[in-house]
XYZ file of C-alpha atoms in Angstrom:
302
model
C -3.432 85.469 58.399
C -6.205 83.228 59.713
C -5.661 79.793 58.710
C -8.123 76.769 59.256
C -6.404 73.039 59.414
C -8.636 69.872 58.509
C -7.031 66.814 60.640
C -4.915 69.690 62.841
C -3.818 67.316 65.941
C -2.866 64.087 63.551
C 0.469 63.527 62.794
C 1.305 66.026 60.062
C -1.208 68.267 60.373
C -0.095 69.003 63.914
C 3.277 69.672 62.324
C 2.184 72.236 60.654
C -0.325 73.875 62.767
C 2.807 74.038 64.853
C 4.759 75.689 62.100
C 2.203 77.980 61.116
C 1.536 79.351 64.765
C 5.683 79.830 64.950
C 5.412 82.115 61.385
C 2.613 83.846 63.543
C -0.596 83.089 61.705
C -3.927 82.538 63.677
C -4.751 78.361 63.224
C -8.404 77.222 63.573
C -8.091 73.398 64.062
C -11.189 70.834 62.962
C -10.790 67.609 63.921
C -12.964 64.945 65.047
C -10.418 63.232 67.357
C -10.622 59.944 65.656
C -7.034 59.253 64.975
C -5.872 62.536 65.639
C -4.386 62.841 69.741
C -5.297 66.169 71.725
C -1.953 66.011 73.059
C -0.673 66.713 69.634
C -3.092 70.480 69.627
C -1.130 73.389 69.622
C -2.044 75.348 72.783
C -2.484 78.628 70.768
C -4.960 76.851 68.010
C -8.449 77.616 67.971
C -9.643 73.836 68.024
C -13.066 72.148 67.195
C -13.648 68.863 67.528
C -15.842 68.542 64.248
C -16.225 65.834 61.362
C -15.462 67.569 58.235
C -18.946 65.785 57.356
C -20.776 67.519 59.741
C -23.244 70.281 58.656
C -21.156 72.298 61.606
C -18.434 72.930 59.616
C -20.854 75.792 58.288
C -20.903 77.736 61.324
C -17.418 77.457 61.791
C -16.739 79.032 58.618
C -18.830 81.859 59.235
C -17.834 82.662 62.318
C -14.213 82.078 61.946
C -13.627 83.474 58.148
C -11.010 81.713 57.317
C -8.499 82.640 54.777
C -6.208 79.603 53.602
C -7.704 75.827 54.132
C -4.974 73.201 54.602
C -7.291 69.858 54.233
C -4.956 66.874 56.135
C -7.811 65.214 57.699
C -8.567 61.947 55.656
C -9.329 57.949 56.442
C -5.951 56.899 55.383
C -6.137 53.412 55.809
C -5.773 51.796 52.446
C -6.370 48.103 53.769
C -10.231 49.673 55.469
C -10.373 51.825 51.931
C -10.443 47.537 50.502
C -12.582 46.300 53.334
C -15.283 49.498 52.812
C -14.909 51.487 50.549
C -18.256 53.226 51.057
C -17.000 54.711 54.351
C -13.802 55.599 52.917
C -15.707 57.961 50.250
C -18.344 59.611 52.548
C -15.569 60.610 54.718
C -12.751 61.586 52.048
C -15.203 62.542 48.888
C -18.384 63.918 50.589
C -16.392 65.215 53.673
C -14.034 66.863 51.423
C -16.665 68.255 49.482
C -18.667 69.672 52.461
C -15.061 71.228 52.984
C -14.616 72.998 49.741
C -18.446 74.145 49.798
C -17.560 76.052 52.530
C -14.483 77.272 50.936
C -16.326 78.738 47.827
C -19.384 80.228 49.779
C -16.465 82.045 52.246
C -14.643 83.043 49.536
C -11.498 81.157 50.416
C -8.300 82.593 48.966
C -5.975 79.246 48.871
C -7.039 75.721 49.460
C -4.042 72.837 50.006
C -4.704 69.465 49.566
C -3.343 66.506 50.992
C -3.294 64.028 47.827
C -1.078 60.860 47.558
C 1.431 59.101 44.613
C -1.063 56.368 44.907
C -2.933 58.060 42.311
C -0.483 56.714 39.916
C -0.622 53.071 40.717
C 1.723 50.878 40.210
C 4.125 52.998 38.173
C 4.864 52.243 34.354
C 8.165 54.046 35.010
C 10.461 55.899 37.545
C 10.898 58.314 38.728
C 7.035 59.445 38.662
C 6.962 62.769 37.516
C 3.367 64.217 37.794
C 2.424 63.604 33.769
C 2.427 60.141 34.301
C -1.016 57.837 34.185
C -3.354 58.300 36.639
C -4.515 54.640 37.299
C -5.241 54.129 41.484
C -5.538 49.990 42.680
C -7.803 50.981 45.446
C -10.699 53.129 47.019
C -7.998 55.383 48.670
C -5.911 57.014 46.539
C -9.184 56.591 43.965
C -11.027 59.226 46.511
C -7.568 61.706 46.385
C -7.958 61.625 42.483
C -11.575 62.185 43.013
C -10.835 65.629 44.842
C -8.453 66.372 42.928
C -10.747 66.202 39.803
C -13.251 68.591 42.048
C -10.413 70.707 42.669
C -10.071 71.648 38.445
C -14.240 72.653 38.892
C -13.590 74.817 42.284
C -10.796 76.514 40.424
C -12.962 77.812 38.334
C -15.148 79.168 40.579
C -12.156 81.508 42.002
C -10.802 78.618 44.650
C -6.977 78.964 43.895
C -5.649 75.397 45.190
C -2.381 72.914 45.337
C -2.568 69.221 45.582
C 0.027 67.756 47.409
C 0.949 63.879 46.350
C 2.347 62.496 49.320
C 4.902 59.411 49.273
C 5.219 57.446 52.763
C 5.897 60.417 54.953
C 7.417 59.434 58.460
C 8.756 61.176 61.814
C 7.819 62.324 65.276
C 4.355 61.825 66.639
C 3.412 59.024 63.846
C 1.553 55.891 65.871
C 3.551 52.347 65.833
C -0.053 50.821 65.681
C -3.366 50.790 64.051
C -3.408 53.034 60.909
C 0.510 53.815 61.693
C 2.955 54.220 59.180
C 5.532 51.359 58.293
C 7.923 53.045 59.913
C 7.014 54.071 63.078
C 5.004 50.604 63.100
C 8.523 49.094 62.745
C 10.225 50.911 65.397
C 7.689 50.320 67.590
C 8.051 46.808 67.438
C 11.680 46.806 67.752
C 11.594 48.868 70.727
C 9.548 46.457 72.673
C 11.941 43.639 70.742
C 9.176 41.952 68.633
C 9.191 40.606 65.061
C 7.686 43.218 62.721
C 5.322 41.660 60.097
C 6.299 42.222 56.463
C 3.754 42.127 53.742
C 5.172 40.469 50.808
C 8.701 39.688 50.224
C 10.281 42.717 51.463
C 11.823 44.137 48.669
C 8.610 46.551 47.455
C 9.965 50.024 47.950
C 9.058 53.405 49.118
C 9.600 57.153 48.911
C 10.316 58.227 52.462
C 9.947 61.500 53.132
C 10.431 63.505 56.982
C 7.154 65.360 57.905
C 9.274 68.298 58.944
C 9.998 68.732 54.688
C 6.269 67.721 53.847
C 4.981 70.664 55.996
C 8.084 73.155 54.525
C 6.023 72.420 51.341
C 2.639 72.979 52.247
C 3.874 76.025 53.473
C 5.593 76.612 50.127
C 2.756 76.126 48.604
C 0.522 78.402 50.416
C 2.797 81.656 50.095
C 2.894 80.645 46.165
C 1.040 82.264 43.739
C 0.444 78.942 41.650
C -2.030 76.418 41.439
C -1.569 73.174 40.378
C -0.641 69.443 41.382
C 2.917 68.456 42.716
C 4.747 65.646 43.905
C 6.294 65.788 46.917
C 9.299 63.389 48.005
C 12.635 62.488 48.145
C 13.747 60.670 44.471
C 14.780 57.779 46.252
C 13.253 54.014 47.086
C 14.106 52.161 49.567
C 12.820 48.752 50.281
C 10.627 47.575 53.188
C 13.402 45.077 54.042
C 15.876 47.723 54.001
C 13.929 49.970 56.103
C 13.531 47.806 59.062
C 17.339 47.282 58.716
C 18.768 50.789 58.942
C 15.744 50.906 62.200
C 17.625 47.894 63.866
C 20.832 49.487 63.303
C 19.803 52.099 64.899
C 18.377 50.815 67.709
C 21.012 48.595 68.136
C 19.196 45.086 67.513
C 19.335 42.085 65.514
C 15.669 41.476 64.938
C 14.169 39.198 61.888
C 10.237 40.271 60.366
C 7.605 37.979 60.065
C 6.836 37.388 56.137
C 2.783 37.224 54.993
C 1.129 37.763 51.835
C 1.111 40.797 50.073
C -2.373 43.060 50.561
C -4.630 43.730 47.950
C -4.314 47.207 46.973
C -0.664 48.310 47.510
C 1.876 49.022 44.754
C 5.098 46.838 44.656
C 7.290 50.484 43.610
C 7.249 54.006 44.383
C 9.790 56.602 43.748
C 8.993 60.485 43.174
C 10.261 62.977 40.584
C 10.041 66.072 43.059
C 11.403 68.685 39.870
C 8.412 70.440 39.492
C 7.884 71.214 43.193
C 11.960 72.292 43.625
C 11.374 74.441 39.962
C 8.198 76.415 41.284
C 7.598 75.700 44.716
C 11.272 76.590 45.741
C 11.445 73.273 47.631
C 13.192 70.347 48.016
C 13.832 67.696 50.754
C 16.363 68.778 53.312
C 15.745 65.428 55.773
C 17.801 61.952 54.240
C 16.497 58.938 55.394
C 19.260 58.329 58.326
C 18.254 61.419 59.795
C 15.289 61.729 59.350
C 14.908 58.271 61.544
C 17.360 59.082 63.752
C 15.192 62.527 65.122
C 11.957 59.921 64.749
C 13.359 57.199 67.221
C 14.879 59.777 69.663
C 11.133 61.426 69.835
C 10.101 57.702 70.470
C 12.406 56.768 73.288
C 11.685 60.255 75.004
């Protein structure tokens, strides 16, 4: 099958271009190298380096015909979603829109999207099962609920598609800095023995999940018949405090954070209800959190 992946050499879309080359399916990769890493491209992936705003993404459509759309590439940042939020939408709403133009003029047979629990907010209850309100604190998971909302009018124009809501997912080939996730932030700064910063008091929590299990269930969700919205995770929080502890344990070191303020725009809770996805999807998280970071730091050190 010929399969086209938005955001292809970032961190878990190279994952899964990886995984869908091993299964033997023919990857087109569009990415505009902005966070994404070239080293990350799968040799045997068709690659473009292309905005997913970029009138281009036309040609590459015709000429390539894709089948299945996996759409990873996104401004993730939710601290630049705060500081402009007008660049956060013409690259996740209008980009994502030039996207699923294409889609529905090529007659696209699946489309899987790369949404976020954010959409919830900060939860009324948990575990967040996928019925619960819909009520995002800031401009990014606000342009995920957007899409998703486009997603319900491109269904009914034939454009089958999943939405993915993504917890904090974590592992190999994750940056320590920049737009990095906490965790690979946190080893990174343990490695080289300095004083991660922690926003807040440290006990918000998380939903950690291993990108190896997030890209088992894009998969599943490609090879299912189903459309729909799922959340994808592990069932269990762990707090930010916590987190850097089992990473010093690890590693081996004794190493305190530096407290600041909380950020405007992130939740104090998250914990996923992953039911729905285990009931249809036939998938569930294989990775714990131990493991998961033990496979992350030994990809670090080597």
């Amino acid at each position: 099958m010929k399969i086209l992946v938005t955001g292809g050499a970032g961190f878990i879309g190279s994952h899964l271009t990886d995984k869908l080359i091993r299964d033997g399916h023919k990857v087109i990769v569009v990415d505009n190298l902005s966070t994404g890493r070239k080293e990350n491209l799968n040799r045997k992936a068709k690659f473009y380096r292309v905005d997913i705003c970029s009138p281009e993404l036309d040609h590459i459509f015709k000429k390539e015909k894709p089948q299945v759309v996996f759409h990873f590439a996104a401004q993730i940042d939710v601290r630049k979603s705060v500081e402009d939020p007008i660049a956060d939408a013409k690259i996740n709403i209008l980009g994502s829109l030039n996207l699923l133009e294409n889609c529905r003029k090529s007659r696209v047979k699946k489309f899987v999207f790369a949404s976020s629990v954010g959409v919830y907010g900060e939860p009324q209850s948990l575990p967040v099962k996928e019925s619960h309100l819909l009520n995002p604190i800031s401009p990014y998971p606000i342009t995920k609920l957007t899409i998703e909302k486009y997603l319900q009018y491109y269904e009914r124009q034939g454009l089958k598609s999943v939405s993915l809501r993504f917890p904090n997912v974590y592992g190999p080939r994750q940056i320590g800095t920049g737009e990095g996730g906490v965790a690979a932030i946190f080893i990174d700064k343990v490695l080289k023995n300095k004083r991660p910063v922690v926003f807040g008091d440290g006990q918000q929590t998380r939903d950690f999940v291993y990108v190896a299990d997030v890209v088992q269930a894009a998969v599943r969700a490609m090879r299912s018949p189903l459309s729909g919205i799922y959340n994808i995770g592990t069932n269990k929080e762990v707090t930010i405090s916590n987190l850097l502890r089992f990473i010093c344990l690890a590693l081996g070191r004794d190493i305190e954070p530096v407290f600041k303020p909380s950020r405007l725009g992130e939740i104090m809770r998250s914990r996923s209800d992953y039911s729905r996805a285990k009931k249809e999807l036939k998938w569930q998280p294989k990775y714990d959190l131990s493991k998961g970071l033990k496979e992350t730091i030994s990809w670090t050190i080597f």
